[in-house]
Coordinates of C-alpha atoms in Angstrom, one line a residue:
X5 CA 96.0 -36.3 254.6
X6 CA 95.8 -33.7 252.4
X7 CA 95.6 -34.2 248.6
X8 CA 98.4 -33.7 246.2
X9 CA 97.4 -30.6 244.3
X10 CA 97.6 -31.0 240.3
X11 CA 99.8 -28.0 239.4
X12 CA 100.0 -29.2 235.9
X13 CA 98.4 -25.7 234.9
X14 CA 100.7 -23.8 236.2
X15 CA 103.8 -25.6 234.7
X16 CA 102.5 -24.8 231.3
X17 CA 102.5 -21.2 232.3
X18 CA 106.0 -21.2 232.9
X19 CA 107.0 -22.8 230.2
X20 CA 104.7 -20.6 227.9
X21 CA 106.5 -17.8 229.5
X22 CA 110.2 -18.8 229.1
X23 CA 109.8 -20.0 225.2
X24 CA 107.9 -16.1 224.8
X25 CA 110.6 -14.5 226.9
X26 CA 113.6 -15.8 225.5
X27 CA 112.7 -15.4 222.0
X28 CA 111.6 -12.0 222.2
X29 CA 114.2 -10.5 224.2
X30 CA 117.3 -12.3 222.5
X31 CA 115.9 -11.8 219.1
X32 CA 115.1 -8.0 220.0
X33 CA 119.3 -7.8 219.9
X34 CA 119.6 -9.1 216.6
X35 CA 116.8 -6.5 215.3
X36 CA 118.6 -4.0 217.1
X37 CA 121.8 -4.8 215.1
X38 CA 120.4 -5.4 212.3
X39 CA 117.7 -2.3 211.6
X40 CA 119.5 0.4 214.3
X41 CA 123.2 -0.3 213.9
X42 CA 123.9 -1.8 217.9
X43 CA 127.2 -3.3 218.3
X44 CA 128.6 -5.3 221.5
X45 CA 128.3 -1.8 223.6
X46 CA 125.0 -0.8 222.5
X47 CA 123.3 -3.9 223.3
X48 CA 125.4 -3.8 226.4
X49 CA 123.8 -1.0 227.6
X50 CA 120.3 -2.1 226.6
X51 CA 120.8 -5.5 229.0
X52 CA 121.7 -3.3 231.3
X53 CA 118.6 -0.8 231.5
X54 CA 116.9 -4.6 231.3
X55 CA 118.3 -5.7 234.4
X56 CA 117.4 -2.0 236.5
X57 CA 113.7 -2.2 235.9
X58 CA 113.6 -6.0 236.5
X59 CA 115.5 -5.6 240.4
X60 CA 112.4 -3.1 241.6
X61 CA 109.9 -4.7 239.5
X62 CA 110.5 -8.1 241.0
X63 CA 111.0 -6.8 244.3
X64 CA 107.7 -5.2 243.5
X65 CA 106.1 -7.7 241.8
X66 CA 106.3 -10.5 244.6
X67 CA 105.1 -8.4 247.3
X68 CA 102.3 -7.4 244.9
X69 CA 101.4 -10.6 244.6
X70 CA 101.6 -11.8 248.0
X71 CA 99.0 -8.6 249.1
X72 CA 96.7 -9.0 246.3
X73 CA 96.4 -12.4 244.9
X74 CA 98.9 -14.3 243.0
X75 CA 96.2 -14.8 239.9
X76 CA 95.7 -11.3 240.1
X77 CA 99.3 -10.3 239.7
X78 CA 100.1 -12.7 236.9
X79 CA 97.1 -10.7 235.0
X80 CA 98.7 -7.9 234.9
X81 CA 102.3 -9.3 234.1
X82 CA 100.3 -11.5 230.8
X83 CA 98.5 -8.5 230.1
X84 CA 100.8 -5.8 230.0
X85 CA 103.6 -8.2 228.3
X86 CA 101.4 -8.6 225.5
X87 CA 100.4 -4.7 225.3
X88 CA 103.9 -4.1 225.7
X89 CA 105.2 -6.3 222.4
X90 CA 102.2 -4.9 220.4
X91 CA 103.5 -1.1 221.1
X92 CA 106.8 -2.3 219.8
X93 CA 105.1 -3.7 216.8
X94 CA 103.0 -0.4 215.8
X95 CA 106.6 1.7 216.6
X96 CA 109.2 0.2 214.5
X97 CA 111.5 3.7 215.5
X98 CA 114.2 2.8 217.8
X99 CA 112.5 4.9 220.7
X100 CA 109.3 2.7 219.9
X101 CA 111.5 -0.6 220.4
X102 CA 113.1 0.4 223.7
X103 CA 110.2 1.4 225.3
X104 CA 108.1 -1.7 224.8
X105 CA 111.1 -3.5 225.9
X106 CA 111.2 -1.2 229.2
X107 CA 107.3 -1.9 229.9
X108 CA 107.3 -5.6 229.0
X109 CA 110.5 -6.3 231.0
X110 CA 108.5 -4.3 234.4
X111 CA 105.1 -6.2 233.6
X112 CA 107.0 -9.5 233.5
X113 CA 108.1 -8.8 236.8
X114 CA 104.6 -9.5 238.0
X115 CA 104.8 -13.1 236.5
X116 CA 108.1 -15.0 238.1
X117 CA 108.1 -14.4 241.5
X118 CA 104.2 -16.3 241.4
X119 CA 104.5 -18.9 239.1
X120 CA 107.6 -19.7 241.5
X121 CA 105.3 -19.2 244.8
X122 CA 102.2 -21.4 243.0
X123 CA 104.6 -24.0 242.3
X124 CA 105.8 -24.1 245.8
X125 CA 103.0 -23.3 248.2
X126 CA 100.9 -25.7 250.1
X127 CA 104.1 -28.7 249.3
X128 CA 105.3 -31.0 252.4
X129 CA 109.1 -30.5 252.8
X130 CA 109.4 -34.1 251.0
X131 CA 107.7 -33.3 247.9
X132 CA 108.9 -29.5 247.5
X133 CA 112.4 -30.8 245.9
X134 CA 110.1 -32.7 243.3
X135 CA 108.1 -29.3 242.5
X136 CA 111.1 -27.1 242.0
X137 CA 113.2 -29.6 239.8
X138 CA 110.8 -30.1 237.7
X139 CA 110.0 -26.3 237.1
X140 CA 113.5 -25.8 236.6
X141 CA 113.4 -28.3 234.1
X142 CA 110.2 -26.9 232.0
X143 CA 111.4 -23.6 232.6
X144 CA 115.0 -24.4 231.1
X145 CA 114.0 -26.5 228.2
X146 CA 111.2 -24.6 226.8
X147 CA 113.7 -21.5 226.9
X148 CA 116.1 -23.7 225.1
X149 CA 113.6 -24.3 222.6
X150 CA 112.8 -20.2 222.4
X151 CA 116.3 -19.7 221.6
X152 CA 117.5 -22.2 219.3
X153 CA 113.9 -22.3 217.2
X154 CA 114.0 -18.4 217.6
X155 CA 116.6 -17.6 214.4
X156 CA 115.0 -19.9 212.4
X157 CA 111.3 -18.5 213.1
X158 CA 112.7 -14.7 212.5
X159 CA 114.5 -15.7 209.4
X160 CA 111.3 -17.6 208.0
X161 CA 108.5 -15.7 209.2
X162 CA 110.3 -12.0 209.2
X163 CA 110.1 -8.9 211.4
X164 CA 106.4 -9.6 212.6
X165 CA 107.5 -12.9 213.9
X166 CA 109.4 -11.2 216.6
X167 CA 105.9 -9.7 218.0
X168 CA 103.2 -12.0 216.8
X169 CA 104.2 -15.0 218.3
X170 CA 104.6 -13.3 222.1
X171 CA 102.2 -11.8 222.2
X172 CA 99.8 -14.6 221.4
X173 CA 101.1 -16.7 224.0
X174 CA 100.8 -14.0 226.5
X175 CA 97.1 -13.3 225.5
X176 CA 96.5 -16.8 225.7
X177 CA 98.1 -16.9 229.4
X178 CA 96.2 -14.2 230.2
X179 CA 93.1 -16.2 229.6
X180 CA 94.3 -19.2 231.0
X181 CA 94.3 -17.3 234.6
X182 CA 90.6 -17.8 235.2
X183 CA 89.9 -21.7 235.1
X184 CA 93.3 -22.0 236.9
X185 CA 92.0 -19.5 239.8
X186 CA 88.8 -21.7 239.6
X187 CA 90.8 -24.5 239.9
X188 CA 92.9 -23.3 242.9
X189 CA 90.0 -21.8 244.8
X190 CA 88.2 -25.5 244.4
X191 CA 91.0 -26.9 245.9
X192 CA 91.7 -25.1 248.6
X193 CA 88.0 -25.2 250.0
X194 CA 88.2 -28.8 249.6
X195 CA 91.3 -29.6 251.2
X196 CA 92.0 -29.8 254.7
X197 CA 95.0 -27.7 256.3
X198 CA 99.0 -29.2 255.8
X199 CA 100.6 -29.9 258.7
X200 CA 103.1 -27.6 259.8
X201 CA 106.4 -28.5 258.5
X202 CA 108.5 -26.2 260.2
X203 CA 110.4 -28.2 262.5
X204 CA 112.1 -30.6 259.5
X205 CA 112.8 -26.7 258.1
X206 CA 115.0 -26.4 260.9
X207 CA 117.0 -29.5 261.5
X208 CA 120.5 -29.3 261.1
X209 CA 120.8 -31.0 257.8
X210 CA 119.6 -27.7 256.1
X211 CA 121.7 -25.3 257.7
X212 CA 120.7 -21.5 256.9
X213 CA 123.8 -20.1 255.5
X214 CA 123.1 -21.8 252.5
X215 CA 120.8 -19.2 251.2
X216 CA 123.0 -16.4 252.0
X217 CA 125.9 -18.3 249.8
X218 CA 122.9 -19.0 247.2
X219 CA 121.2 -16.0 247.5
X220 CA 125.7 -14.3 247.0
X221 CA 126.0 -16.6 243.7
X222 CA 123.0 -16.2 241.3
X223 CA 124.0 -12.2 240.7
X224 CA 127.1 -13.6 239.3
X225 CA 125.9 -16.6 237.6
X226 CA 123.1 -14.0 236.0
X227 CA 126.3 -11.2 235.6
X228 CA 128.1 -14.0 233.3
X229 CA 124.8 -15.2 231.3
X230 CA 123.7 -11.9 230.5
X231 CA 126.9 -10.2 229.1
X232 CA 126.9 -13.7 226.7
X233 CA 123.3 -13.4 225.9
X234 CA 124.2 -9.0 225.0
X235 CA 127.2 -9.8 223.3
X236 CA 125.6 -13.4 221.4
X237 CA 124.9 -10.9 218.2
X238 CA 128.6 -9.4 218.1
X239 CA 129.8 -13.4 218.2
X240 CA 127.6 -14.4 215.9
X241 CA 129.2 -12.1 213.5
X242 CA 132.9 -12.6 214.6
X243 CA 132.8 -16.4 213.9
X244 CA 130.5 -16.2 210.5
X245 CA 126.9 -17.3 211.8
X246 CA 123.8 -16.5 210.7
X247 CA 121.0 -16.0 212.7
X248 CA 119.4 -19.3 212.2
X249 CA 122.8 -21.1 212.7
X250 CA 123.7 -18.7 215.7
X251 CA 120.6 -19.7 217.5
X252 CA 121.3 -23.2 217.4
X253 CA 125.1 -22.9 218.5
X254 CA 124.5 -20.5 220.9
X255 CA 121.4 -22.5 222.6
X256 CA 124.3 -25.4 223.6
X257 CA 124.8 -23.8 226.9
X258 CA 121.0 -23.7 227.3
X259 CA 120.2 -27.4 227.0
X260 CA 122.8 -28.3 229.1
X261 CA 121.6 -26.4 231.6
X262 CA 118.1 -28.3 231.2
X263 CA 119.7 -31.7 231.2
X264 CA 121.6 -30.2 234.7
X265 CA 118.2 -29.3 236.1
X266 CA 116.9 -32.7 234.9
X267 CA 120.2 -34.3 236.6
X268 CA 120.4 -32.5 240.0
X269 CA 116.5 -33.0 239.9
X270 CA 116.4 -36.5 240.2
X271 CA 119.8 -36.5 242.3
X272 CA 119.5 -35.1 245.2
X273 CA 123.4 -35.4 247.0
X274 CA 124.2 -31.7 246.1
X275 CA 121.9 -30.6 248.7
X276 CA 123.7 -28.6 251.6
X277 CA 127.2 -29.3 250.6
X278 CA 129.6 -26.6 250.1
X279 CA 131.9 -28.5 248.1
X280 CA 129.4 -28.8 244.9
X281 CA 128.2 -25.1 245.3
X282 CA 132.1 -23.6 245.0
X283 CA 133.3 -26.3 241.4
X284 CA 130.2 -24.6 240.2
X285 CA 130.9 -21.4 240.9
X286 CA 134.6 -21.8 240.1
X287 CA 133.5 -23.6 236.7
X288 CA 131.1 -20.7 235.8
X289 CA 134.1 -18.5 235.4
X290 CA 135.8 -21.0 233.5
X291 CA 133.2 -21.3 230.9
X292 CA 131.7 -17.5 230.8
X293 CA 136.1 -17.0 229.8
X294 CA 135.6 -19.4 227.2
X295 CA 133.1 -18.3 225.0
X296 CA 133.8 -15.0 225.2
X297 CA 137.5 -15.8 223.6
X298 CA 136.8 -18.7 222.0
X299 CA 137.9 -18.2 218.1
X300 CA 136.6 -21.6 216.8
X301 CA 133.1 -22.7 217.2
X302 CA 133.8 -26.1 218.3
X303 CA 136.2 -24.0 221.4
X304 CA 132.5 -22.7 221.6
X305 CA 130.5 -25.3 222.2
X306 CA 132.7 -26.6 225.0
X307 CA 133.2 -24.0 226.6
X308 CA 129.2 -23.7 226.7
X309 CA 128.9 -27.3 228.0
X310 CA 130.8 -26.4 231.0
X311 CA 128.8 -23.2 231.4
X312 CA 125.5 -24.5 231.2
X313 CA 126.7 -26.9 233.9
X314 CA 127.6 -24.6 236.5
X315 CA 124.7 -21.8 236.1
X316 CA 122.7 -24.8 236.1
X317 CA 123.7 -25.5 239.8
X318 CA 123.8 -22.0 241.1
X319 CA 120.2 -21.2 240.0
X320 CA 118.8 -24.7 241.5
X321 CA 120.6 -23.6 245.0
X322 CA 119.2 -20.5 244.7
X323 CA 115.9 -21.3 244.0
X324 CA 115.5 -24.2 246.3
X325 CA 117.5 -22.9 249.1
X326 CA 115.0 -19.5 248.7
X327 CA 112.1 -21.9 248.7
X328 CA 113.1 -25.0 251.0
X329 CA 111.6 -23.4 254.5
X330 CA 109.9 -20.3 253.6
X331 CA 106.4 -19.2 254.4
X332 CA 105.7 -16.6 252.2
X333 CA 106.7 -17.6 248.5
X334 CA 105.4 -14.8 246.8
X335 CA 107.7 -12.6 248.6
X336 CA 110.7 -15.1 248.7
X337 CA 110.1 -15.0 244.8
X338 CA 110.5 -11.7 244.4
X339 CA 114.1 -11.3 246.3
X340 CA 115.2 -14.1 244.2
X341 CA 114.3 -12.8 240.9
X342 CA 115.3 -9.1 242.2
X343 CA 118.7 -10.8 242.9
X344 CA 118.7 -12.6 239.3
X345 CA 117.6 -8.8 238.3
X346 CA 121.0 -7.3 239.8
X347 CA 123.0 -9.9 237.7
X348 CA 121.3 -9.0 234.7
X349 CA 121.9 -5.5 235.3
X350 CA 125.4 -5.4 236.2
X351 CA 127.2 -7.8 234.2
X352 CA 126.4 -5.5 230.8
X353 CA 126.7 -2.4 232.8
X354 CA 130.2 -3.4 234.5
X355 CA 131.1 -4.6 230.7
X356 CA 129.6 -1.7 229.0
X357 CA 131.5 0.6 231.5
X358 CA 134.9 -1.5 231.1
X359 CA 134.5 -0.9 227.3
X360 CA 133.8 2.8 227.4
X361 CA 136.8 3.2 229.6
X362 CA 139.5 0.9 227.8
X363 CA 138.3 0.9 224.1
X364 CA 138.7 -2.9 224.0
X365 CA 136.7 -5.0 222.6
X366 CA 137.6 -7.9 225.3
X367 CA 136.7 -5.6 228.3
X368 CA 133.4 -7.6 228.8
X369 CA 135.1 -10.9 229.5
X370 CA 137.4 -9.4 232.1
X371 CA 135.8 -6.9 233.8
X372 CA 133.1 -10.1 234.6
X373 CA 135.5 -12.0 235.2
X374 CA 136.8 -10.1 238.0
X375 CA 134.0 -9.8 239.5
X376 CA 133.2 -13.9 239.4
X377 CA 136.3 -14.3 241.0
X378 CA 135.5 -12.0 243.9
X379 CA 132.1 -13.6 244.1
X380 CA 133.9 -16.6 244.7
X381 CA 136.1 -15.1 247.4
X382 CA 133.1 -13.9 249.1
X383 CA 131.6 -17.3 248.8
X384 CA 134.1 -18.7 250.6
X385 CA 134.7 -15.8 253.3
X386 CA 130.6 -16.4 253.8
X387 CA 131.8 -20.4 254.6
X388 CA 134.4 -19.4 256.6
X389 CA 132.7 -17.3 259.0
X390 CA 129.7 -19.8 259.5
X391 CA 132.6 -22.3 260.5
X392 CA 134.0 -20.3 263.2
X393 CA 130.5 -19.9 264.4
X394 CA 130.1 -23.5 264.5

C-alpha cells in the first residue's frame, strides 16, 4: 500500500501565491486610478489584456510543465513573477506598469496549472476529493486575506508596498522549489506504484458530461468576478470608500467563497448532480447584478454573500470534475486555467466594448449579464442532449 504523500509543501505554495496575486493585481487598479487617471473603462480594458495573455500562457504553461518537470516550470513562473513586479517598481511610467503586469501575468501562468497537478497526482480516487477541497480552501482564504489586508498595507506602507511584498514571496517560492523537488524525488523512489484506479473513474456515478457543463460554466463564473474585481475601484468611489475600507467590503464575496469551499469540501452530496450546478449558475447572475447596482453598501454585502456562494460552486465543479479521472494533471491544469483565462478576458472586454458603444456607465452589468444567461441556456441544452443520449 502505498504511502500517503505529505503535500504540505506544496499547499503553502499556493497559498503564498494567491495572497501575492491578489494583492498585487487588485491593488495595481487602484494605482492605476490613482497615479494615471483609469476610470471603470480603462481598467476594463487592462483585465482584459490580463485575461489574453493568461488563456495561451496557461495552455502553455501546463503542457510545459507536463514535458519538462513540474518543479522546473514553477521556477520559471516564481522567478519571472518576481522579475516582473521589480520592473514595475524601477518604471513608475504607465508604460513601465503595464508591461510588468503583461510579463508577470504570462510567468504566472507557469505556476497554476502545477501546483494544481502536484496536488493531485499520485491520489487514489477516494482521497483526490480531500486534496482538492482543501486547496480550494487555502487557495480562497489566503486570497481573501490578500485582498482585504491589501488596502490597509498600501495605505500604511505606500507605493513600494505594492512591489516589495510580491516580490519577496515569490523569491522566497522560488527557493522553496529545491527541498520540495528533493522531497518529491525521495518519495517517489521510495514508494511503490498506485494501483490503477481507472475503472472507479468510469463507473456510472461520475458520468462524463459533467466536465463539459463544468468545463461551459467557469468562463462565466470568471466573466462575472473579473468585470467586479476591474470595476471594484469605480465602486469604491461611487459609494464613498477608501481604500482601506473598500478592501474590507469588497473581500465579503471572497470569504464566502472560502467558507463555500470549506462547506462543499467536507460535504460531498453536490457531486454529479445537475440540480446544484444550475441554482449556482442561476445565483451567480443574481449576485454579479447585485453589486454592480447596488447603491447602499449593506445592498452590497448581500449581494456579495450570494456571489461568493455560487462562484464558489462553479470553480469546485470545475476543478474537481477536470481532476476526478484524469491522467495527465499538468495538462488538465492548463485547460482549466486557460478556460478561467477566457473569463477573465472576456467579461472586461465584452463590458469595455458595451461601454464604448452605449456611453453608459451600467453597460458592464448587462452586457455580462447577457452573456450568464446564455451560459445558462447552454448549460442546460448541454443536459438536455446527454438525456436524450441516455
Amino acid at each position: 500500500m502505498r504511502a500517503n504523500p505529505s503535500k504540505s509543501g506544496y499547499y503553502i505554495l499556493e497559498g503564498l501565491n494567491s495572497f501575492a496575486t491578489a494583492f498585487y493585481f487588485n491593488y495595481l487598479l487602484f494605482l492605476l486610478r490613482d497615479d494615471h487617471g483609469f476610470g471603470n473603462f480603462q481598467n476594463l480594458l487592462v483585465g482584459a489584456v490580463h485575461g489574453f495573455i493568461y488563456i495561451g500562457g496557461s495552455w502553455y504553461g501546463g503542457r510545459f510543465g507536463q514535458r519538462h518537470g513540474y518543479f522546473t516550470s514553477l521556477r520559471i513562473g516564481f522567478g519571472g513573477m518576481a522579475a516582473s513586479i521589480a520592473l514595475g517598481g524601477l518604471i513608475p511610467a504607465l508604460w513601465g506598469q503595464l508591461l510588468a503586469l503583461w510579463l508577470w501575468t504570462f510567468t504566472m501562468c507557469f505556476t497554476w496549472p502545477i501546483l494544481e497537478a502536484l496536488v493531485s497526482e499520485h491520489e487514489s480516487v477516494e482521497r483526490l476529493p480531500n486534496r482538492v477541497g482543501l486547496y480550494n480552501v487555502v487557495w480562497a482564504t489566503t486570497a481573501a486575506m490578500g485582498y482585504s489586508m491589501g488596502g490597509w498595507i498600501f495605505e500604511h506602507f505606500g507605493r513600494a508596498s505594492l512591489y516589495v511584498v510580491p516580490i519577496g514571496i515569490h523569491a522566497a517560492q522560488f527557493l522553496a522549489t529545491w527541498p520540495l523537488r528533493a522531497r518529491h524525488d525521495a518519495w517517489l523512489a521510495a514508494a511503490p506504484p498506485l494501483a490503477s484506479t481507472k475503472e472507479s473513474h468510469g463507473s456510472e456515478s461520475r458520468p462524463r458530461y459533467f466536465q463539459r457543463l463544468a468545463w461551459t460554466a467557469n468562463p462565466f463564473n470568471y466573466m462575472a468576478a473579473n468585470t467586479i474585481l476591474a470595476v471594484v475601484p469605480g465602486i469604491a468611489g461611487h459609494v464613498g470608500l477608501t481604500i482601506p475600507q473598500a478592501g474590507l467590503v469588497m473581500s465579503v464575496w471572497y470569504y464566502v467563497r472560502a467558507a463555500a469551499f470549506l462547506k462543499l469540501w467536507w460535504w460531498p452530496g453536490w457531486h454529479y448532480h445537475f440540480g446544484w450546478f444550475l441554482s449556482a449558475f442561476v445565483l451567480l447572475l443574481v449576485g454579479f447584478v447585485g453589486v454592480l447596482v447596488a447603491p447602499w453598501v449593506w445592498m452590497l454585502i448581500v449581494a456579495q454573500i450570494i456571489f461568493g456562494w455560487a462562484s464558489a460552486l462553479l470553480y469546485y465543479s470545475a476543478l474537481y470534475y477536470a481532476m476526478d479521472g484524469s491522467d495527465s494533471h499538468g495538462a488538465d491544469g492548463g485547460i482549466h486555467e486557460a478556460l478561467i483565462g477566457i473569463g477573465i478576458c472576456g467579461g472586461p472586454a465584452v463590458s469595455a466594448a458595451g461601454q464604448w458603444l452605449t456611453g453608459q456607465a451600467m453597460a458592464p452589468a448587462w452586457t455580462v449579464t447577457a452573456f450568464l444567461a446564455g451560459g445558462i441556456a447552454l448549460a442546460w441544452r448541454i443536459r438536455r442532449q446527454e438525456l436524450r443520449k441516455g
